[in-house]
Tab-separated table of C-alpha atoms and ligand atoms in Angstrom:
chain	number	residue	atom	x	y	z
A	1	UNK	CA	-11.114	-20.823	56.688
A	2	UNK	CA	-14.189	-21.734	54.673
A	3	UNK	CA	-15.252	-18.080	54.622
A	4	UNK	CA	-11.881	-16.999	53.230
A	5	UNK	CA	-12.110	-19.630	50.470
A	6	UNK	CA	-15.617	-18.516	49.657
A	7	UNK	CA	-14.445	-14.910	49.456
A	8	UNK	CA	-11.549	-15.816	47.171
A	9	UNK	CA	-13.779	-17.711	44.738
A	10	UNK	CA	-16.388	-14.925	44.779
A	11	UNK	CA	-13.566	-12.450	44.022
A	12	UNK	CA	-12.295	-14.585	41.148
A	13	UNK	CA	-15.793	-14.891	39.674
A	14	UNK	CA	-16.284	-11.105	39.913
A	15	UNK	CA	-12.948	-10.551	38.184
A	16	UNK	CA	-13.838	-12.948	35.361
A	17	UNK	CA	-17.238	-11.231	34.958
A	18	UNK	CA	-15.534	-7.821	34.862
A	19	UNK	CA	-13.109	-9.126	32.230
A	20	UNK	CA	-15.968	-10.485	30.108
A	21	UNK	CA	-17.807	-7.187	30.497
A	22	UNK	CA	-14.800	-5.190	29.255
A	23	UNK	CA	-14.489	-7.483	26.210
A	24	UNK	CA	-18.237	-7.295	25.517
A	25	UNK	CA	-18.285	-3.485	25.790
A	26	UNK	CA	-15.943	-3.345	22.783
A	27	UNK	CA	-13.407	-1.021	24.357
A	28	UNK	CA	-10.431	-3.320	23.758
A	29	UNK	CA	-8.661	-1.781	20.758
A	30	UNK	CA	-7.932	-4.432	18.090
A	31	UNK	CA	-7.120	-1.940	15.326
A	32	UNK	CA	-3.849	-2.670	13.533
A	33	UNK	CA	-3.667	0.853	12.090
A	34	UNK	CA	-2.394	2.622	15.177
A	35	UNK	CA	0.286	0.060	16.009
A	36	UNK	CA	1.190	-1.197	19.480
A	37	UNK	CA	2.614	0.912	22.250
A	38	UNK	CA	6.413	0.742	22.138
A	39	UNK	CA	6.449	-1.316	25.338
A	40	UNK	CA	3.844	-3.791	23.996
A	41	UNK	CA	5.914	-4.200	20.820
A	42	UNK	CA	9.002	-4.902	22.848
A	43	UNK	CA	7.164	-7.300	25.165
A	44	UNK	CA	5.537	-9.322	22.369
A	45	UNK	CA	8.795	-9.673	20.467
A	46	UNK	CA	10.593	-10.634	23.676
A	47	UNK	CA	7.979	-13.341	24.346
A	48	UNK	CA	8.365	-14.582	20.766
A	49	UNK	CA	12.182	-14.703	20.980
A	50	UNK	CA	12.098	-16.485	24.354
A	51	UNK	CA	9.570	-19.034	23.125
A	52	UNK	CA	11.598	-19.800	19.990
A	53	UNK	CA	14.813	-20.088	22.029
A	54	UNK	CA	13.284	-22.648	24.403
A	55	UNK	CA	11.533	-24.666	21.677
A	56	UNK	CA	14.752	-24.872	19.654
A	57	UNK	CA	16.882	-26.253	22.528
A	58	UNK	CA	18.623	-29.469	21.483
A	59	UNK	CA	17.850	-29.040	17.782
A	60	UNK	CA	20.663	-30.112	15.449
A	61	UNK	CA	21.082	-28.906	11.908
A	62	UNK	CA	22.105	-31.402	9.224
A	63	UNK	CA	25.073	-30.542	6.982
A	64	UNK	CA	23.989	-27.857	4.510
A	65	UNK	CA	24.715	-28.537	0.818
A	66	UNK	CA	24.426	-26.381	-2.289
A	67	UNK	CA	21.757	-28.738	-3.628
A	68	UNK	CA	19.367	-27.512	-0.943
A	69	UNK	CA	19.405	-23.937	-2.170
A	70	UNK	CA	17.473	-23.911	-5.488
A	71	UNK	CA	14.330	-25.602	-4.181
A	72	UNK	CA	14.296	-23.378	-1.126
A	73	UNK	CA	14.924	-20.236	-3.193
A	74	UNK	CA	12.137	-21.199	-5.611
A	75	UNK	CA	9.784	-21.765	-2.690
A	76	UNK	CA	10.891	-18.496	-1.088
A	77	UNK	CA	9.921	-16.656	-4.277
A	78	UNK	CA	6.380	-18.067	-4.318
A	79	UNK	CA	5.750	-18.648	-0.610
A	80	UNK	CA	7.643	-15.979	1.333
A	81	UNK	CA	8.570	-13.005	-0.912
A	82	UNK	CA	4.929	-11.866	-1.045
A	83	UNK	CA	5.267	-10.934	2.653
A	84	UNK	CA	8.997	-10.531	3.295
A	85	UNK	CA	10.079	-9.086	-0.079
A	86	UNK	CA	13.228	-10.227	-1.908
A	87	UNK	CA	16.230	-8.691	-3.661
A	88	UNK	CA	14.084	-8.713	-6.820
A	89	UNK	CA	11.010	-7.110	-5.265
A	90	UNK	CA	10.463	-4.775	-2.297
A	91	UNK	CA	7.879	-5.812	0.280
A	92	UNK	CA	4.406	-5.227	-1.201
A	93	UNK	CA	2.741	-2.056	0.094
A	94	UNK	CA	-0.183	-4.037	1.562
A	95	UNK	CA	1.925	-5.991	4.070
A	96	UNK	CA	3.791	-2.975	5.451
A	97	UNK	CA	0.693	-2.254	7.524
A	98	UNK	CA	0.411	-5.745	9.020
A	99	UNK	CA	0.932	-5.780	12.785
A	100	UNK	CA	3.710	-6.748	13.174
A	101	UNK	CA	4.954	-6.121	9.614
A	102	UNK	CA	6.982	-9.049	8.202
A	103	UNK	CA	10.650	-8.003	8.549
A	104	UNK	CA	13.158	-7.817	5.693
A	105	UNK	CA	14.907	-11.143	6.325
A	106	UNK	CA	18.231	-9.955	4.896
A	107	UNK	CA	18.648	-7.939	8.087
A	108	UNK	CA	17.414	-10.311	10.811
A	109	UNK	CA	18.487	-13.898	10.093
A	110	UNK	CA	21.888	-13.297	11.734
A	111	UNK	CA	20.145	-12.819	15.088
A	112	UNK	CA	18.950	-16.474	15.097
A	113	UNK	CA	20.857	-19.780	15.156
A	114	UNK	CA	19.980	-22.609	12.755
A	115	UNK	CA	17.729	-24.520	15.150
A	116	UNK	CA	15.795	-21.337	15.958
A	117	UNK	CA	15.247	-20.502	12.287
A	118	UNK	CA	14.042	-24.078	11.803
A	119	UNK	CA	11.585	-23.652	14.647
A	120	UNK	CA	10.138	-20.414	13.197
A	121	UNK	CA	9.903	-21.634	9.600
A	122	UNK	CA	8.385	-25.001	10.543
A	123	UNK	CA	5.865	-23.828	13.109
A	124	UNK	CA	5.178	-20.194	12.231
A	125	UNK	CA	4.378	-17.529	14.829
A	126	UNK	CA	0.907	-17.272	16.359
A	127	UNK	CA	-1.079	-14.011	16.162
A	128	UNK	CA	1.314	-12.458	13.634
A	129	UNK	CA	0.395	-13.865	10.214
A	130	UNK	CA	3.701	-15.805	9.951
A	131	UNK	CA	2.402	-19.187	8.682
A	132	UNK	CA	3.611	-22.692	9.608
A	133	UNK	CA	5.251	-24.850	6.902
A	134	UNK	CA	2.553	-26.365	4.648
A	135	UNK	CA	3.355	-29.979	5.702
A	136	UNK	CA	4.555	-30.945	9.159
A	137	UNK	CA	5.427	-34.574	8.304
A	138	UNK	CA	8.957	-34.003	7.042
A	139	UNK	CA	11.817	-31.764	8.109
A	140	UNK	CA	14.200	-31.905	5.152
A	141	UNK	CA	12.489	-29.130	3.178
A	142	UNK	CA	12.453	-26.895	6.212
A	143	UNK	CA	16.195	-27.452	6.744
A	144	UNK	CA	16.741	-26.581	3.075
A	145	UNK	CA	14.973	-23.288	3.753
A	146	UNK	CA	17.226	-22.660	6.754
A	147	UNK	CA	20.277	-23.337	4.542
A	148	UNK	CA	18.888	-20.800	2.077
A	149	UNK	CA	18.205	-18.201	4.797
A	150	UNK	CA	21.864	-18.504	5.863
A	151	UNK	CA	22.959	-17.544	2.328
A	152	UNK	CA	20.180	-15.012	1.851
A	153	UNK	CA	21.791	-11.855	3.351
A	154	UNK	CA	24.682	-12.098	0.874
A	155	UNK	CA	22.498	-12.487	-2.247
A	156	UNK	CA	22.052	-9.619	-4.678
A	157	UNK	CA	19.230	-9.549	-7.223
A	158	UNK	CA	21.090	-11.491	-9.926
A	159	UNK	CA	22.297	-14.237	-7.562
A	160	UNK	CA	18.836	-14.555	-6.025
A	161	UNK	CA	17.137	-14.859	-9.390
A	162	UNK	CA	19.663	-17.443	-10.576
A	163	UNK	CA	18.990	-19.571	-7.508
A	164	UNK	CA	15.229	-19.126	-7.642
A	165	UNK	CA	15.245	-20.092	-11.315
A	166	UNK	CA	13.720	-17.099	-12.985
A	167	UNK	CA	15.546	-14.733	-15.242
A	168	UNK	CA	13.053	-11.971	-15.958
A	169	UNK	CA	13.247	-8.689	-14.080
A	170	UNK	CA	10.992	-10.022	-11.350
A	171	UNK	CA	8.306	-7.514	-12.115
A	172	UNK	CA	5.409	-8.475	-14.386
A	173	UNK	CA	5.476	-7.816	-18.131
A	174	UNK	CA	4.641	-4.256	-19.138
A	175	UNK	CA	1.515	-5.277	-21.059
A	176	UNK	CA	0.239	-7.111	-17.956
A	177	UNK	CA	0.695	-3.956	-15.887
A	178	UNK	CA	-1.118	-1.832	-18.468
A	179	UNK	CA	-4.041	-4.296	-18.457
A	180	UNK	CA	-4.272	-4.039	-14.668
A	181	UNK	CA	-4.470	-0.227	-14.927
A	182	UNK	CA	-7.094	-0.372	-17.652
A	183	UNK	CA	-9.233	-2.628	-15.468
A	184	UNK	CA	-9.985	0.468	-13.401
A	185	UNK	CA	-9.137	3.384	-15.675
A	186	UNK	CA	-10.688	2.571	-19.031
A	187	UNK	CA	-14.110	3.117	-20.492
A	188	UNK	CA	-16.580	0.555	-19.080
A	189	UNK	CA	-15.741	1.509	-15.488
A	190	UNK	CA	-15.650	5.207	-16.291
A	191	UNK	CA	-18.883	7.099	-16.545
A	192	UNK	CA	-20.364	10.237	-15.088
A	193	UNK	CA	-20.765	8.559	-11.674
A	194	UNK	CA	-17.117	7.501	-11.404
A	195	UNK	CA	-14.622	8.279	-8.654
A	196	UNK	CA	-11.821	7.050	-10.921
A	197	UNK	CA	-10.130	9.568	-13.239
A	198	UNK	CA	-9.594	9.241	-16.955
A	199	UNK	CA	-5.859	9.140	-17.798
A	200	UNK	CA	-6.010	9.888	-21.500
A	201	UNK	CA	-5.607	13.454	-22.752
A	202	UNK	CA	-3.485	14.284	-19.737
A	203	UNK	CA	0.129	15.466	-20.232
A	204	UNK	CA	2.924	12.969	-19.751
A	205	UNK	CA	4.492	15.294	-17.175
A	206	UNK	CA	1.375	15.365	-15.020
A	207	UNK	CA	0.877	11.595	-15.221
A	208	UNK	CA	4.510	10.903	-14.342
A	209	UNK	CA	4.467	13.365	-11.427
A	210	UNK	CA	1.248	11.773	-10.139
A	211	UNK	CA	2.600	8.219	-10.333
A	212	UNK	CA	5.795	9.198	-8.499
A	213	UNK	CA	3.747	11.087	-5.896
A	214	UNK	CA	1.619	7.983	-5.212
A	215	UNK	CA	4.661	5.706	-5.076
A	216	UNK	CA	6.437	8.017	-2.624
A	217	UNK	CA	3.316	8.486	-0.471
A	218	UNK	CA	3.169	12.230	-1.269
A	219	UNK	CA	-0.305	11.782	-2.726
A	220	UNK	CA	-2.008	9.424	-0.305
A	221	UNK	CA	-4.154	6.684	-1.888
A	222	UNK	CA	-4.114	3.088	-0.633
A	223	UNK	CA	-5.674	1.935	-3.904
A	224	UNK	CA	-3.040	3.536	-6.137
A	225	UNK	CA	-0.154	2.684	-3.816
A	226	UNK	CA	-0.993	-1.009	-4.033
A	227	UNK	CA	-1.706	-0.773	-7.788
A	228	UNK	CA	1.835	0.566	-8.264
A	229	UNK	CA	3.581	-1.633	-5.735
A	230	UNK	CA	5.129	-3.929	-8.328
A	231	UNK	CA	6.299	-1.189	-10.686
A	232	UNK	CA	9.786	0.299	-10.941
A	233	UNK	CA	10.346	3.980	-11.673
A	234	UNK	CA	11.266	2.896	-15.220
A	235	UNK	CA	7.830	1.188	-15.519
A	236	UNK	CA	6.123	4.336	-14.238
A	237	UNK	CA	7.846	6.469	-16.845
A	238	UNK	CA	6.662	4.096	-19.558
A	239	UNK	CA	3.136	4.061	-18.119
A	240	UNK	CA	2.940	7.863	-18.166
A	241	UNK	CA	4.125	7.870	-21.762
A	242	UNK	CA	1.684	5.104	-22.727
A	243	UNK	CA	-1.424	6.759	-21.325
A	244	UNK	CA	-0.502	10.311	-22.325
A	245	UNK	CA	-0.235	9.290	-25.922
A	246	UNK	CA	-3.765	8.031	-26.121
A	247	UNK	CA	-6.793	10.132	-26.582
A	248	UNK	CA	-10.179	8.714	-25.928
A	249	UNK	CA	-13.490	10.019	-27.082
A	250	UNK	CA	-15.022	10.172	-23.631
A	251	UNK	CA	-18.556	11.146	-22.992
A	252	UNK	CA	-18.758	14.271	-20.934
A	253	UNK	CA	-21.369	15.021	-18.319
A	254	UNK	CA	-24.332	17.118	-19.374
A	255	UNK	CA	-24.180	20.884	-18.986
A	256	UNK	CA	-26.541	22.146	-16.297
A	257	UNK	CA	-27.601	25.307	-14.541
A	258	UNK	CA	-24.912	24.624	-11.995
A	259	UNK	CA	-22.291	24.687	-14.682
A	260	UNK	CA	-23.193	28.270	-15.652
A	261	UNK	CA	-22.313	29.335	-12.121
A	262	UNK	CA	-19.222	27.133	-12.259
A	263	UNK	CA	-18.185	28.703	-15.569
A	264	UNK	CA	-18.261	32.212	-14.108
A	265	UNK	CA	-16.237	31.161	-11.076
A	266	UNK	CA	-13.754	29.159	-13.161
A	267	UNK	CA	-13.139	31.946	-15.642
A	268	UNK	CA	-13.122	34.953	-13.352
A	269	UNK	CA	-12.723	33.685	-9.814
A	270	UNK	CA	-14.221	35.704	-6.978
A	271	UNK	CA	-12.060	38.544	-5.684
A	272	UNK	CA	-14.293	39.326	-2.727
A	273	UNK	CA	-13.767	35.811	-1.383
A	274	UNK	CA	-10.143	35.471	-2.485
A	275	UNK	CA	-10.844	32.716	-5.034
A	276	UNK	CA	-8.459	32.637	-7.997
A	277	UNK	CA	-9.670	31.983	-11.542
A	278	UNK	CA	-9.168	28.273	-12.194
A	279	UNK	CA	-8.740	28.983	-15.894
A	280	UNK	CA	-5.436	30.714	-15.154
A	281	UNK	CA	-3.997	27.238	-14.581
A	282	UNK	CA	-6.382	24.671	-16.069
A	283	UNK	CA	-7.399	23.848	-19.628
A	284	UNK	CA	-5.875	26.952	-21.129
A	285	UNK	CA	-3.236	27.242	-23.825
A	286	UNK	CA	0.360	27.576	-22.663
A	287	UNK	CA	-0.076	26.644	-18.996
A	288	UNK	CA	2.525	24.567	-17.144
A	289	UNK	CA	2.580	20.940	-18.355
A	290	UNK	CA	2.466	19.824	-14.732
A	291	UNK	CA	-1.044	21.273	-14.326
A	292	UNK	CA	-3.761	18.728	-15.115
A	293	UNK	CA	-6.594	19.101	-17.594
A	294	UNK	CA	-10.010	18.890	-16.008
A	295	UNK	CA	-12.324	18.862	-19.049
A	296	UNK	CA	-14.508	15.764	-19.237
A	297	UNK	CA	-13.323	14.147	-15.994
A	298	UNK	CA	-16.113	12.364	-14.114
A	299	UNK	CA	-17.936	14.922	-11.959
A	300	UNK	CA	-17.805	12.884	-8.693
A	301	UNK	CA	-14.041	12.432	-9.176
A	302	UNK	CA	-13.554	16.208	-9.521
A	303	UNK	CA	-15.722	16.904	-6.465
A	304	UNK	CA	-13.827	14.364	-4.429
A	305	UNK	CA	-10.421	15.792	-5.389
A	306	UNK	CA	-11.528	19.358	-4.623
A	307	UNK	CA	-12.757	18.220	-1.205
A	308	UNK	CA	-9.405	16.543	-0.562
A	309	UNK	CA	-7.479	19.686	-1.588
A	310	UNK	CA	-9.676	21.842	0.621
A	311	UNK	CA	-9.050	19.683	3.685
A	312	UNK	CA	-5.323	19.571	2.919
A	313	UNK	CA	-5.291	15.794	2.275
A	314	UNK	CA	-4.771	15.591	-1.480
A	315	UNK	CA	-1.026	15.972	-1.831
A	316	UNK	CA	0.497	15.558	-5.294
A	317	UNK	CA	3.583	16.643	-7.183
A	318	UNK	CA	5.871	19.648	-6.810
A	319	UNK	CA	3.071	22.178	-7.466
A	320	UNK	CA	0.354	20.664	-5.285
A	321	UNK	CA	0.634	23.459	-2.719
A	322	UNK	CA	-0.663	26.080	-5.187
A	323	UNK	CA	-3.782	23.982	-5.704
A	324	UNK	CA	-4.278	23.457	-1.975
A	325	UNK	CA	-4.277	27.244	-1.672
A	326	UNK	CA	-6.660	27.646	-4.636
A	327	UNK	CA	-9.196	25.273	-3.040
A	328	UNK	CA	-8.985	26.622	0.504
A	329	UNK	CA	-11.852	29.130	0.232
A	330	UNK	CA	-14.305	27.006	-1.812
A	331	UNK	CA	-17.743	26.270	-0.347
A	332	UNK	CA	-19.579	22.980	-0.989
A	333	UNK	CA	-21.767	24.792	-3.531
A	334	UNK	CA	-18.687	26.150	-5.329
A	335	UNK	CA	-17.301	22.635	-5.526
A	336	UNK	CA	-20.534	21.193	-6.985
A	337	UNK	CA	-20.751	24.005	-9.526
A	338	UNK	CA	-17.089	23.846	-10.582
A	339	UNK	CA	-17.135	20.052	-10.935
A	340	UNK	CA	-20.350	20.249	-12.976
A	341	UNK	CA	-18.765	22.865	-15.252
A	342	UNK	CA	-15.485	21.055	-15.883
A	343	UNK	CA	-17.132	17.625	-16.152
A	344	UNK	CA	-19.381	18.953	-18.915
A	345	UNK	CA	-16.616	20.841	-20.720
A	346	UNK	CA	-15.852	19.207	-24.071
A	347	UNK	CA	-12.293	17.936	-24.479
A	348	UNK	CA	-11.358	20.152	-27.377
B	1	HEC	C1	1.485	-13.841	5.401
B	1	HEC	C2	2.774	-13.227	5.559
B	1	HEC	C3	4.002	-14.113	5.786
B	1	HEC	C4	4.459	-15.141	4.983
B	1	HEC	C5	3.822	-15.720	3.721
B	1	HEC	C6	5.713	-15.566	5.562
B	1	HEC	N1	5.984	-14.820	6.676
B	1	HEC	FE1	7.662	-14.981	7.840
B	1	HEC	N2	6.905	-13.570	9.110
B	1	HEC	C7	5.733	-12.886	8.940
B	1	HEC	C8	5.543	-11.975	10.053
B	1	HEC	C9	4.368	-11.041	10.251
B	1	HEC	C10	6.673	-12.126	10.911
B	1	HEC	C11	6.971	-11.358	12.207
B	1	HEC	C12	6.735	-12.239	13.419
B	1	HEC	C13	7.174	-11.554	14.704
B	1	HEC	O1	7.926	-10.581	14.668
B	1	HEC	O2	6.759	-12.042	15.769
B	1	HEC	C14	7.508	-13.141	10.269
B	1	HEC	C15	8.716	-13.574	10.798
B	1	HEC	C16	9.589	-14.437	10.170
B	1	HEC	C17	10.901	-14.803	10.673
B	1	HEC	C18	11.509	-14.284	11.970
B	1	HEC	C19	12.146	-12.951	11.726
B	1	HEC	C20	12.339	-12.131	12.991
B	1	HEC	O3	13.495	-11.893	13.366
B	1	HEC	O4	11.316	-11.721	13.580
B	1	HEC	C21	11.451	-15.667	9.753
B	1	HEC	C22	12.830	-16.313	9.809
B	1	HEC	C23	10.482	-15.855	8.685
B	1	HEC	N3	9.350	-15.096	8.971
B	1	HEC	C24	10.668	-16.664	7.570
B	1	HEC	C25	9.688	-16.895	6.615
B	1	HEC	C26	9.842	-17.827	5.524
B	1	HEC	C27	11.101	-18.643	5.239
B	1	HEC	C28	8.676	-17.827	4.822
B	1	HEC	C29	8.277	-18.658	3.622
B	1	HEC	C30	8.327	-20.084	3.817
B	1	HEC	C31	7.778	-16.870	5.476
B	1	HEC	N4	8.444	-16.332	6.556
B	1	HEC	C32	6.506	-16.597	5.038
B	1	HEC	C33	4.849	-13.012	7.877
B	1	HEC	C34	4.961	-13.930	6.846
B	2	HEC	C1	-8.348	-0.640	-8.300
B	2	HEC	C2	-8.514	0.444	-9.243
B	2	HEC	C3	-7.267	1.102	-9.811
B	2	HEC	C4	-6.200	0.504	-10.440
B	2	HEC	C5	-5.943	-0.983	-10.664
B	2	HEC	C6	-5.349	1.570	-10.890
B	2	HEC	N1	-5.873	2.791	-10.532
B	2	HEC	FE1	-5.050	4.600	-10.891
B	2	HEC	N2	-6.516	5.496	-9.781
B	2	HEC	C7	-7.550	4.833	-9.155
B	2	HEC	C8	-8.260	5.777	-8.299
B	2	HEC	C9	-9.467	5.473	-7.422
B	2	HEC	C10	-7.602	7.031	-8.443
B	2	HEC	C11	-7.891	8.342	-7.695
B	2	HEC	C12	-7.061	8.285	-6.430
B	2	HEC	C13	-6.972	9.598	-5.669
B	2	HEC	O1	-7.934	9.961	-5.011
B	2	HEC	O2	-5.908	10.250	-5.718
B	2	HEC	C14	-6.513	6.801	-9.397
B	2	HEC	C15	-5.656	7.813	-9.836
B	2	HEC	C16	-4.670	7.641	-10.785
B	2	HEC	C17	-3.873	8.710	-11.359
B	2	HEC	C18	-4.004	10.194	-11.089
B	2	HEC	C19	-4.805	10.819	-12.204
B	2	HEC	C20	-5.190	12.259	-11.990
B	2	HEC	O3	-5.967	12.783	-12.792
B	2	HEC	O4	-4.721	12.862	-11.001
B	2	HEC	C21	-2.985	8.123	-12.234
B	2	HEC	C22	-1.949	8.827	-13.090
B	2	HEC	C23	-3.246	6.692	-12.222
B	2	HEC	N3	-4.265	6.436	-11.329
B	2	HEC	C24	-2.568	5.757	-12.981
B	2	HEC	C25	-2.714	4.377	-12.824
B	2	HEC	C26	-1.836	3.396	-13.450
B	2	HEC	C27	-0.682	3.719	-14.382
B	2	HEC	C28	-2.275	2.163	-13.035
B	2	HEC	C29	-1.676	0.804	-13.339
B	2	HEC	C30	-0.354	0.565	-12.803
B	2	HEC	C31	-3.429	2.381	-12.171
B	2	HEC	N4	-3.656	3.730	-12.076
B	2	HEC	C32	-4.169	1.370	-11.587
B	2	HEC	C33	-7.888	3.504	-9.305
B	2	HEC	C34	-7.037	2.543	-9.854
B	3	HEC	C1	-2.086	28.585	-9.570
B	3	HEC	C2	-2.533	27.471	-10.359
B	3	HEC	C3	-3.833	26.792	-10.015
B	3	HEC	C4	-5.077	27.380	-9.806
B	3	HEC	C5	-5.424	28.863	-9.752
B	3	HEC	C6	-6.007	26.278	-9.669
B	3	HEC	N1	-5.361	25.092	-9.781
B	3	HEC	FE1	-6.216	23.256	-9.733
B	3	HEC	N2	-4.396	22.374	-9.815
B	3	HEC	C7	-3.207	23.049	-9.934
B	3	HEC	C8	-2.118	22.098	-9.903
B	3	HEC	C9	-0.637	22.421	-10.009
B	3	HEC	C10	-2.706	20.827	-9.748
B	3	HEC	C11	-1.984	19.459	-9.678
B	3	HEC	C12	-1.478	19.131	-8.287
B	3	HEC	C13	-0.723	17.816	-8.318
B	3	HEC	O1	-1.386	16.766	-8.344
B	3	HEC	O2	0.496	17.848	-8.324
B	3	HEC	C14	-4.137	21.026	-9.711
B	3	HEC	C15	-5.077	20.011	-9.603
B	3	HEC	C16	-6.433	20.192	-9.651
B	3	HEC	C17	-7.417	19.123	-9.629
B	3	HEC	C18	-7.127	17.626	-9.572
B	3	HEC	C19	-7.196	17.045	-10.977
B	3	HEC	C20	-6.928	15.574	-11.046
B	3	HEC	O3	-6.906	15.027	-12.163
B	3	HEC	O4	-6.719	14.929	-10.005
B	3	HEC	C21	-8.648	19.717	-9.680
B	3	HEC	C22	-9.987	19.005	-9.680
B	3	HEC	C23	-8.432	21.158	-9.747
B	3	HEC	N3	-7.080	21.402	-9.717
B	3	HEC	C24	-9.447	22.088	-9.826
B	3	HEC	C25	-9.252	23.466	-9.724
B	3	HEC	C26	-10.321	24.432	-9.612
B	3	HEC	C27	-11.803	24.075	-9.645
B	3	HEC	C28	-9.738	25.643	-9.486
B	3	HEC	C29	-10.415	26.994	-9.291
B	3	HEC	C30	-11.161	27.131	-8.071
B	3	HEC	C31	-8.301	25.448	-9.542
B	3	HEC	N4	-8.047	24.117	-9.696
B	3	HEC	C32	-7.371	26.471	-9.474
B	3	HEC	C33	-3.033	24.410	-10.090
B	3	HEC	C34	-4.031	25.359	-9.961
């Protein structure tokens, strides 16, 4: 008997040591980017639903009144919409990649009863980012939120904004948006070492196409997707117009030996290697408005974009495929030379 017990405890200790070893070796995947397996997703959500169901047993909702709604709606706007979105604002791009992503509550509240919603809103959900209510001492505010969540699926943008007590469009003022863009895109941050492009002197068509491509995920950039996440397509049209109608005296990079080689390649291409002349599409009179100007862009930005086109990861507007083809045969040296040439090219 004693031997069996000793064997069992030795086995348990070995198991614990093996478990610790696996954790220490760093092979447990904690990356949110790849998501869970379908079965893990299902299991975790099942555990969450079961736990909420049991914790909410015996809970009784007070009578809901209309007076509860405005304070809850106002709190929803500041405390919940940033993760769950609202009729006035889609879920911000950043939270879509949380694991799990916060659901659109207009579609899920019907699957819970009042006591269960109370349980979730008051206590939050561990390991998911869903926070507990800021104070646990009183329940009345939490019940007001439950009353609001019951109304929530039937609210359109106007009704939501009336309840939440704000009348603007929900998105920030246009001048505030422009300032946020300039924080990255205007002079002090932009010099010959920059990875950020200049927006001025670019056609309105190209700017608008680019903004729509970022917003729709057709030109992948986490930075630009988040920068645009609180803009409507109307805002983006105005932004394209705003920046296209400015011209800035930007300093251009210095001409170098490299740029002589770049100039030849840009103007004539290289038939033997199947490289088209860039000048057929860029910085020449009468070319398609959807083709960007390259003159005076920061050299590292140009290099980076050419690398992205070459590897097929740049994306863009309706004509991006022609550029992907144009970049396919470029060598690293070609890219350095072409970027040096266009970066040093004066604007006009
Ligand atoms: C930091 C982000 C974040 C904030 C802020 C947040 N939530 Fe959540 N919420 C989540 C996440 C993530 C889940 C998903 C949990 C899960 O599926 O297990 C969730 C789930 C929920 C659910 C359950 C929905 C379902 O069917 O899975 C409700 C109800 C809810 N939140 C209400 C609220 C309310 C009300 C507020 C504001 C007081 C709020 N949340 C604030 C992230 C957030
Ligand atoms: C945090 C810095 C940052 C902010 C804020 C920002 N941008 Fe950008 N923007 C970038 C970077 C970096 C790129 C290059 C991304 C890429 O590789 O495609 C870029 C690219 C662009 C392009 C493509 C230009 C071209 O030549 O292809 C446009 C248009 C643009 N941004 C407009 C805007 C507007 C409008 C705003 C304000 C709503 C804004 N950006 C806010 C950093 C920023
Ligand atoms: C057949 C026309 C065509 C040719 C030839 C061409 N391009 Fe392009 N290029 C485009 C188009 C169209 C885009 C814009 C893609 C988009 O974002 O929608 C573009 C975009 C670019 C960009 C990105 C600019 C920015 O602001 O993000 C760079 C850099 C560039 N081209 C460099 C070159 C170079 C260097 C060559 C020569 C090797 C070249 N292109 C040849 C059509 C062309």
